[in-house]
Amino acid sequence: MLAGKTRSVSSKLLGVIEIFTASDVALSLSDIARKSDLPLATTLRFVREWVAWGGLIRLDDGRYAVGTRLWEVGVQAPSLQSLRNAALPFLDDLLVGTRQNAQLAILQGFETLYVEKISARNSTVLMSRVGMRLPLHATGVGLVLLANSGQNYIDEYLELPLKKYTACTVVDPRQVRQRLASIRVTGFVRAEEELHSGVISLAAPVHDRSGRTVAAISAVVSVEQRNDRSLDMMVRVAGLGVSRALGFRGSRVAP
Amino acid sequence: MLAGKTRSVSSKLLGVIEIFTASDVALSLSDIARKSDLPLATTLRFVREWVAWGGLIRLDDGRYAVGTRLWEVGVQAPSLQSLRNAALPFLDDLLVGTRQNAQLAILQGFETLYVEKISARNSTVLMSRVGMRLPLHATGVGLVLLANSGQNYIDEYLELPLKKYTACTVVDPRQVRQRLASIRVTGFVRAEEELHSGVISLAAPVHDRSGRTVAAISAVVSVEQRNDRSLDMMVRVAGLGVSRALGFRGSRVAP
């Protein structure tokens, strides 16, 4: 957003829609105007354009929420389609093996974006949700994605203030770097109660045909399953399985 | 689209993105210009705005495809989130019961829009894909959605020319109406080889708290499973299960 400067019509139109996030699912017209930094009349004009197109819907209480049309176009993203198709059977296998939660995430900006999440009935309730972003340093999938990013990206990320979510969140840049180096060797991470207590995330990378890390897969279980080390190998093998389905030919399951 | 008339900047910007569909995943600049009915220079300007925002990406071959940003916003649609969360466990159950395919679809315009699809390994390969639209009269989910629509909507749909996909596709409006009446009584449909041969779709409606039909769920199996009538009840119960998870309190499983 270029608040204060001259903004194009396109940038204003997109500014109105991009403020709808997992934490702001329904917004009033004045919320939208404030968050997108536009006058109320201008906001109303753009909101109406989005409603006419199906990108926004007006709820019974007068607030606005995202309509299904944006999803319909957005889900055509080739990277998402192939990733999702490759990953779903393996996410299913992780669910069968853990009876908890299985997730798939990609990098978006300096955060993880959850692309897929399946949960068993009565599983540990998680903060994550499909379409939600969470911090890289406090999640299993995030650490895996960060570890497999370029050095400049890692340096930039570690210059940001890292939020401490629990007593277990590792926020010291030096310690994070050591951890990332270890992930690069083992192709695996176990994040224990680092985002919220009671929850352990086991994550492994997903590589594409060229070997690039395009996503991370995780099993998210309860701390009571802490001593079940068979879960580690299960997640590593699932990550490699998705990679194989994407055409990856290397071998990354370290002993 | 208002081709030929004066179109607003917003309508042009949205016109550029809406042409990306399941059958047109990657398009060249000239394809985009032609399909969105804009001059090449104007198209380039809008495409660049989309690329800068993350709504489009430029592929290695110079064509454009949808980026992940639109999906990220679109997936926040509250109806999709709640529907998906409610349906996933039941789709999983259908997969366990059939070892084939389970699908969830909603109405979009005069078509079905596939919201969720899970397939077993080695299942019958289907035409449908998440984000794809298919015709109402030739699919199980479509017939269920059509049967539960208003009379005006049904009349309008049946005035359209109905395509015959296979020898089994029912296209005679009178026959379709009889079928819809039967679906309204039984809350169920079995569509045998009506979209492509070799495939049977068993579908049931999903109701929300208010009793309105908001989606349809289906198991899609091979014709070899034709005589397994236990599948019918499995799909009906799954539809009712999703409805219950959405707060539906009625009873619609007819004997």
XYZ file of C-alpha atoms in Angstrom:
510
model
C 0.000 0.000 0.000
C 1.167 3.494 -0.792
C -0.796 5.429 1.808
C -0.443 9.175 1.445
C 0.964 8.971 -2.073
C -1.082 8.935 -5.249
C -2.444 5.441 -5.583
C -3.754 3.940 -8.816
C -7.350 2.751 -9.058
C -6.059 -0.816 -9.267
C -4.012 -0.454 -6.113
C -7.038 0.949 -4.271
C -9.294 -1.848 -5.510
C -6.793 -4.499 -4.420
C -6.140 -2.623 -1.182
C -9.804 -3.055 -0.268
C -9.709 -6.835 -0.669
C -6.290 -7.627 0.790
C -7.234 -6.507 4.291
C -9.529 -9.517 4.662
C -7.378 -12.061 6.485
C -7.882 -15.043 8.752
C -8.143 -12.666 11.729
C -10.433 -10.175 9.949
C -13.044 -12.335 8.288
C -15.931 -9.835 8.421
C -15.478 -6.067 8.341
C -17.791 -3.075 8.400
C -17.533 -0.411 5.719
C -15.779 1.944 8.134
C -13.329 -0.813 9.173
C -12.519 -1.344 5.496
C -12.074 2.409 4.909
C -9.771 2.757 7.917
C -7.682 -0.333 7.188
C -7.289 0.406 3.492
C -6.679 4.102 4.171
C -9.366 5.394 1.801
C -12.218 7.901 2.236
C -15.580 6.315 3.074
C -17.215 7.251 -0.259
C -14.326 5.823 -2.273
C -14.374 2.682 -0.151
C -18.082 2.219 -0.777
C -17.535 2.525 -4.508
C -14.830 -0.188 -4.529
C -16.756 -2.424 -2.141
C -19.715 -2.264 -4.499
C -17.513 -3.247 -7.434
C -16.267 -6.253 -5.461
C -19.808 -7.226 -4.419
C -21.014 -6.996 -8.038
C -18.165 -9.270 -9.136
C -18.629 -11.758 -6.292
C -15.343 -11.014 -4.529
C -17.158 -9.671 -1.467
C -20.587 -10.479 -0.032
C -22.712 -8.372 2.299
C -23.609 -10.253 5.473
C -26.951 -9.999 7.282
C -25.423 -7.694 9.889
C -24.271 -5.223 7.202
C -20.623 -6.195 7.398
C -18.722 -7.565 4.421
C -16.873 -10.856 3.959
C -14.976 -12.515 1.136
C -17.189 -14.258 -1.446
C -16.410 -17.518 -3.232
C -15.405 -15.921 -6.549
C -11.858 -14.986 -5.500
C -11.263 -18.512 -4.263
C -12.596 -19.891 -7.543
C -9.995 -17.939 -9.520
C -7.210 -18.238 -6.940
C -7.421 -22.001 -6.621
C -6.344 -22.225 -10.288
C -2.766 -21.324 -9.223
C -0.787 -24.175 -10.836
C 1.646 -24.446 -7.932
C -1.200 -24.917 -5.444
C -3.042 -27.465 -7.569
C -0.031 -29.705 -8.129
C 1.168 -29.367 -4.543
C -2.251 -30.132 -3.129
C -2.806 -33.156 -5.392
C 0.615 -34.532 -4.544
C 0.253 -33.947 -0.814
C -3.312 -34.994 0.033
C -2.738 -38.780 0.139
C 0.320 -38.301 2.353
C -1.497 -35.905 4.675
C -4.137 -38.612 4.950
C -1.474 -41.186 5.848
C -0.091 -38.876 8.561
C -3.586 -38.555 9.980
C -4.013 -42.317 10.068
C -0.619 -42.661 11.772
C -1.115 -39.939 14.392
C -4.925 -39.535 14.747
C -4.187 -35.837 15.153
C -3.439 -33.115 12.561
C -1.531 -32.998 9.285
C -0.589 -29.731 7.582
C 0.994 -28.390 4.437
C 2.462 -24.882 4.238
C 4.331 -22.657 1.805
C 6.377 -19.485 2.216
C 4.516 -16.198 1.648
C 6.519 -13.058 2.367
C 8.221 -13.642 5.722
C 5.571 -16.024 7.025
C 4.209 -19.535 6.509
C 0.920 -19.763 4.657
C -1.147 -22.845 5.496
C -2.357 -24.414 2.258
C -3.913 -27.588 3.580
C -4.863 -28.907 6.986
C -6.675 -32.081 7.903
C -7.625 -33.028 11.422
C -8.940 -36.165 13.027
C -12.130 -35.886 15.064
C -11.209 -35.064 18.671
C -7.687 -34.005 17.717
C -5.751 -31.309 19.567
C -7.252 -27.967 18.523
C -4.716 -25.815 16.712
C -4.285 -22.126 16.019
C -3.528 -22.767 12.350
C -6.211 -22.746 9.666
C -6.156 -23.040 5.907
C -5.298 -19.598 4.508
C -3.744 -18.434 7.776
C -0.221 -17.087 8.124
C 1.983 -17.888 11.111
C 5.564 -16.932 12.034
C 8.478 -18.916 10.630
C 10.547 -19.230 13.800
C 7.769 -20.606 16.029
C 6.298 -23.348 13.803
C 7.695 -26.641 12.541
C 6.781 -25.938 8.920
C 8.142 -22.394 9.220
C 11.539 -23.535 10.518
C 11.823 -26.065 7.688
C 10.946 -23.419 5.083
C 13.348 -20.898 6.642
C 16.185 -23.454 6.821
C 15.833 -24.114 3.107
C 15.739 -20.435 2.073
C 18.619 -18.385 0.715
C 21.160 -16.904 3.144
C 20.027 -13.319 2.437
C 16.445 -14.209 3.221
C 17.474 -15.858 6.504
C 19.613 -12.822 7.446
C 16.723 -10.460 6.746
C 14.307 -12.604 8.728
C 16.604 -12.799 11.735
C 16.914 -9.017 11.803
C 13.182 -8.762 12.501
C 12.045 -8.808 16.134
C 11.133 -12.450 16.850
C 8.108 -12.871 19.073
C 8.312 -15.241 22.030
C 4.996 -17.141 22.074
C 5.817 -19.567 24.895
C 8.736 -20.175 27.239
C 9.977 -22.669 24.623
C 10.034 -20.348 21.573
C 13.623 -19.972 20.354
C 14.149 -16.283 19.519
C 17.904 -15.799 19.853
C 19.169 -15.386 16.251
C 22.337 -17.363 16.980
C 20.343 -20.297 18.359
C 17.908 -20.117 15.444
C 20.819 -20.274 12.985
C 22.215 -23.379 14.702
C 18.814 -24.944 14.491
C 18.444 -24.126 10.783
C 21.864 -25.687 10.100
C 20.714 -28.845 11.860
C 17.486 -28.916 9.830
C 19.494 -28.638 6.619
C 21.459 -31.734 7.656
C 18.604 -33.891 8.938
C 15.779 -32.606 6.724
C 13.566 -32.579 9.784
C 12.509 -30.530 12.803
C 10.627 -31.181 16.011
C 9.144 -27.977 17.461
C 7.927 -28.673 20.984
C 5.424 -26.223 22.478
C 6.989 -23.256 20.675
C 3.803 -21.666 19.368
C 1.411 -22.865 22.030
C 1.822 -25.232 24.936
C 0.661 -28.811 24.788
C 1.436 -29.138 21.084
C 4.358 -30.652 19.188
C 4.936 -30.052 15.502
C 7.073 -32.462 13.456
C 7.945 -31.080 10.038
C 9.876 -32.021 6.911
C 10.521 -30.286 3.587
C 8.832 -30.948 0.239
C 11.130 -30.650 -2.796
C 10.103 -30.253 -6.411
C 11.637 -31.844 -9.496
C 14.572 -29.396 -9.392
C 15.307 -30.094 -5.724
C 14.025 -26.712 -4.550
C 12.057 -26.687 -1.281
C 8.549 -25.618 -2.298
C 6.599 -26.513 0.843
C 6.770 -28.150 4.254
C 4.596 -30.929 5.633
C 3.924 -31.519 9.313
C 2.189 -33.772 11.791
C 0.960 -31.807 14.774
C 0.392 -33.945 17.844
C -0.180 -33.632 21.555
C 2.765 -33.461 24.008
C 1.582 -36.792 25.345
C 2.926 -38.324 22.125
C 6.376 -36.831 22.859
C 8.123 -40.161 23.296
C 6.803 -41.742 20.115
C 9.911 -41.390 17.938
C 8.347 -43.407 15.111
C 6.467 -40.189 14.263
C 9.729 -38.510 13.225
C 10.439 -41.017 10.478
C 6.781 -41.040 9.438
C 6.883 -37.285 8.747
C 10.245 -37.462 6.950
C 8.975 -40.229 4.703
C 5.736 -38.323 4.035
C 7.778 -35.244 3.005
C 9.862 -37.356 0.681
C 6.717 -39.040 -0.653
C 5.170 -35.714 -1.655
C 8.508 -34.692 -3.193
C 8.584 -37.923 -5.242
C 5.039 -37.239 -6.440
C 6.314 -33.824 -7.630
C 9.146 -35.497 -9.557
C 11.980 -35.140 -7.022
C 14.683 -37.755 -7.539
C 17.223 -36.994 -4.836
C 17.458 -38.637 -1.454
C 17.130 -36.529 1.636
C 16.068 -38.798 4.477
C 19.180 -38.575 6.645
C 19.824 -41.423 9.090
C -17.987 -8.051 -18.872
C -19.301 -5.057 -20.742
C -17.402 -5.404 -24.005
C -17.937 -2.487 -26.357
C -19.366 -0.246 -23.645
C -17.390 2.027 -21.395
C -15.867 -0.194 -18.756
C -14.526 1.013 -15.435
C -10.892 0.455 -14.492
C -12.072 -1.995 -11.845
C -14.092 -4.005 -14.320
C -11.083 -4.163 -16.672
C -8.743 -5.226 -13.865
C -11.140 -7.978 -12.762
C -11.816 -8.917 -16.386
C -8.130 -9.731 -16.788
C -8.108 -12.166 -13.862
C -11.478 -13.873 -14.315
C -10.536 -15.488 -17.613
C -8.133 -17.821 -15.818
C -10.161 -20.993 -15.321
C -9.529 -24.700 -14.881
C -9.315 -25.056 -18.672
C -7.140 -21.954 -19.166
C -4.471 -22.239 -16.500
C -1.673 -20.453 -18.371
C -2.260 -17.712 -20.939
C -0.044 -15.531 -23.111
C -0.427 -11.757 -23.043
C -2.221 -11.826 -26.393
C -4.566 -14.589 -25.168
C -5.412 -12.431 -22.158
C -5.982 -9.365 -24.334
C -8.259 -11.276 -26.694
C -10.255 -13.061 -23.993
C -10.707 -9.960 -21.849
C -11.431 -7.820 -24.905
C -8.819 -5.140 -24.155
C -6.043 -3.547 -26.259
C -2.633 -5.163 -25.803
C -1.066 -2.132 -24.085
C -3.933 -1.838 -21.604
C -3.761 -5.570 -20.935
C -0.026 -5.332 -20.226
C -0.649 -2.543 -17.724
C -3.247 -4.540 -15.799
C -1.235 -7.752 -15.984
C 1.698 -5.889 -14.451
C -0.509 -4.628 -11.624
C -1.630 -8.191 -10.926
C 1.948 -9.501 -11.043
C 3.109 -6.774 -8.637
C 0.320 -7.722 -6.220
C 0.906 -11.491 -6.526
C -2.376 -12.285 -8.254
C -0.584 -13.409 -11.417
C 2.885 -14.859 -11.944
C 4.967 -14.887 -15.095
C 5.997 -18.427 -16.079
C 9.352 -19.396 -17.606
C 7.787 -19.624 -21.062
C 6.511 -16.021 -20.839
C 2.881 -16.963 -20.244
C 0.985 -15.948 -17.135
C -0.748 -18.051 -14.487
C -2.632 -17.321 -11.273
C -0.387 -16.707 -8.230
C -1.080 -17.814 -4.670
C -2.186 -14.374 -3.396
C -5.749 -14.563 -4.760
C -6.219 -17.963 -3.175
C -4.879 -16.615 0.114
C -7.581 -13.936 0.204
C -10.306 -16.048 -1.401
C -9.969 -18.944 0.996
C -11.099 -16.579 3.795
C -14.675 -16.798 2.447
C -16.580 -17.771 5.613
C -18.965 -20.079 3.750
C -16.064 -22.045 2.274
C -14.174 -22.313 5.559
C -17.120 -23.612 7.562
C -18.282 -25.922 4.793
C -14.825 -27.346 4.287
C -14.219 -27.890 8.001
C -17.576 -29.575 8.407
C -17.190 -31.757 5.334
C -13.590 -32.998 5.416
C -14.050 -35.787 7.998
C -17.106 -37.085 6.128
C -15.327 -36.955 2.775
C -12.613 -38.996 4.436
C -15.185 -41.531 5.634
C -16.611 -41.838 2.111
C -13.114 -42.491 0.819
C -12.588 -45.238 3.390
C -15.950 -46.765 2.446
C -15.471 -46.649 -1.328
C -11.680 -46.492 -1.908
C -12.530 -44.165 -4.795
C -13.385 -40.434 -4.836
C -15.335 -38.110 -2.570
C -16.392 -34.619 -3.618
C -18.049 -31.509 -2.292
C -19.615 -28.908 -4.593
C -21.593 -25.679 -4.398
C -23.720 -23.763 -6.885
C -21.957 -20.963 -8.804
C -24.040 -19.309 -11.507
C -25.690 -22.122 -13.476
C -22.964 -24.641 -12.753
C -21.505 -26.739 -9.934
C -18.224 -25.500 -8.501
C -16.063 -28.234 -6.968
C -14.846 -27.048 -3.567
C -13.167 -30.181 -2.289
C -12.150 -33.477 -3.821
C -10.233 -36.329 -2.289
C -9.216 -39.444 -4.141
C -7.789 -42.767 -3.107
C -4.603 -43.923 -4.799
C -5.502 -45.894 -7.943
C -9.060 -44.566 -7.950
C -11.060 -43.989 -11.127
C -9.662 -40.848 -12.750
C -12.285 -38.112 -12.932
C -12.834 -35.013 -15.019
C -13.614 -32.896 -11.953
C -10.937 -30.917 -10.091
C -11.046 -28.502 -7.192
C -12.024 -25.097 -8.608
C -13.579 -26.599 -11.719
C -17.132 -26.014 -12.847
C -19.272 -28.733 -14.407
C -22.866 -28.807 -15.699
C -25.729 -29.324 -13.261
C -27.758 -31.824 -15.285
C -24.919 -34.295 -15.922
C -23.379 -34.637 -12.449
C -24.696 -36.129 -9.214
C -23.857 -33.063 -7.134
C -25.309 -30.797 -9.830
C -28.642 -32.623 -9.898
C -28.892 -32.448 -6.109
C -28.124 -28.712 -6.126
C -30.572 -28.084 -8.969
C -33.345 -30.106 -7.270
C -33.024 -27.967 -4.160
C -33.037 -24.607 -5.993
C -36.008 -22.303 -6.449
C -38.542 -23.034 -9.181
C -37.534 -19.941 -11.208
C -33.908 -21.010 -11.176
C -34.859 -24.517 -12.361
C -37.069 -23.085 -15.133
C -34.265 -20.829 -16.333
C -31.749 -23.673 -16.273
C -34.008 -25.983 -18.250
C -34.446 -23.351 -20.954
C -30.717 -23.546 -21.683
C -29.547 -26.095 -24.261
C -28.497 -29.159 -22.225
C -25.426 -30.924 -23.535
C -25.520 -34.705 -23.958
C -22.148 -35.983 -22.703
C -22.858 -39.701 -23.018
C -25.736 -41.882 -24.222
C -26.951 -41.840 -20.586
C -27.101 -38.058 -20.042
C -30.704 -37.051 -19.391
C -31.340 -33.847 -21.373
C -35.109 -33.862 -21.907
C -36.442 -31.076 -19.617
C -39.531 -33.094 -18.698
C -37.454 -36.096 -17.669
C -35.055 -33.844 -15.746
C -38.005 -32.317 -13.858
C -39.277 -35.775 -12.872
C -35.832 -36.644 -11.663
C -35.537 -33.443 -9.598
C -38.908 -34.188 -7.983
C -37.674 -37.629 -7.020
C -34.445 -36.153 -5.556
C -36.525 -33.761 -3.448
C -38.382 -36.762 -1.988
C -35.446 -39.115 -1.441
C -32.677 -36.551 -0.803
C -30.429 -38.610 -3.025
C -29.384 -39.239 -6.624
C -27.459 -41.897 -8.482
C -26.051 -40.604 -11.777
C -24.753 -43.511 -13.821
C -22.316 -42.749 -16.632
C -23.984 -39.429 -17.406
C -20.859 -37.268 -17.614
C -18.398 -39.928 -18.703
C -18.723 -43.653 -19.113
C -17.446 -46.071 -16.516
C -18.269 -43.734 -13.653
C -21.172 -43.569 -11.188
C -21.811 -40.567 -8.975
C -23.889 -40.907 -5.787
C -24.841 -37.552 -4.323
C -26.784 -36.096 -1.407
C -27.517 -32.533 -0.256
C -25.843 -30.619 2.579
C -28.194 -28.353 4.565
C -27.216 -25.508 6.849
C -28.761 -24.516 10.176
C -31.752 -22.939 8.430
C -32.431 -26.034 6.313
C -31.242 -24.390 3.102
C -29.214 -26.615 0.722
C -25.743 -25.038 0.650
C -23.742 -27.821 -0.979
C -23.824 -31.372 -2.266
C -21.557 -34.260 -1.334
C -20.823 -37.245 -3.549
C -18.994 -40.522 -3.763
C -17.806 -41.183 -7.274
C -17.126 -44.834 -7.968
C -16.522 -47.215 -10.840
C -19.434 -48.896 -12.699
C -18.155 -52.178 -11.312
C -19.497 -51.067 -7.932
C -22.966 -50.604 -9.468
C -24.608 -53.353 -7.406
C -23.289 -52.210 -4.043
C -26.428 -50.514 -2.705
C -24.840 -49.898 0.712
C -23.056 -46.983 -0.975
C -26.369 -45.131 -1.372
C -27.050 -45.016 2.346
C -23.411 -44.192 3.073
C -23.615 -41.048 0.935
C -26.990 -39.995 2.374
C -25.676 -40.371 5.905
C -22.503 -38.442 5.008
C -24.634 -35.587 3.617
C -26.666 -35.533 6.769
C -23.497 -35.691 8.866
C -22.062 -32.583 7.217
C -25.459 -30.878 7.644
C -25.453 -31.742 11.367
C -21.944 -30.308 11.695
C -23.323 -27.083 10.169
C -26.139 -27.014 12.756
C -28.948 -28.621 10.721
C -31.580 -30.212 12.963
C -34.108 -31.650 10.516
C -34.248 -35.192 9.284
C -33.960 -35.844 5.584
C -32.798 -39.408 5.152
C -35.878 -40.896 3.507
C -36.375 -44.671 3.772
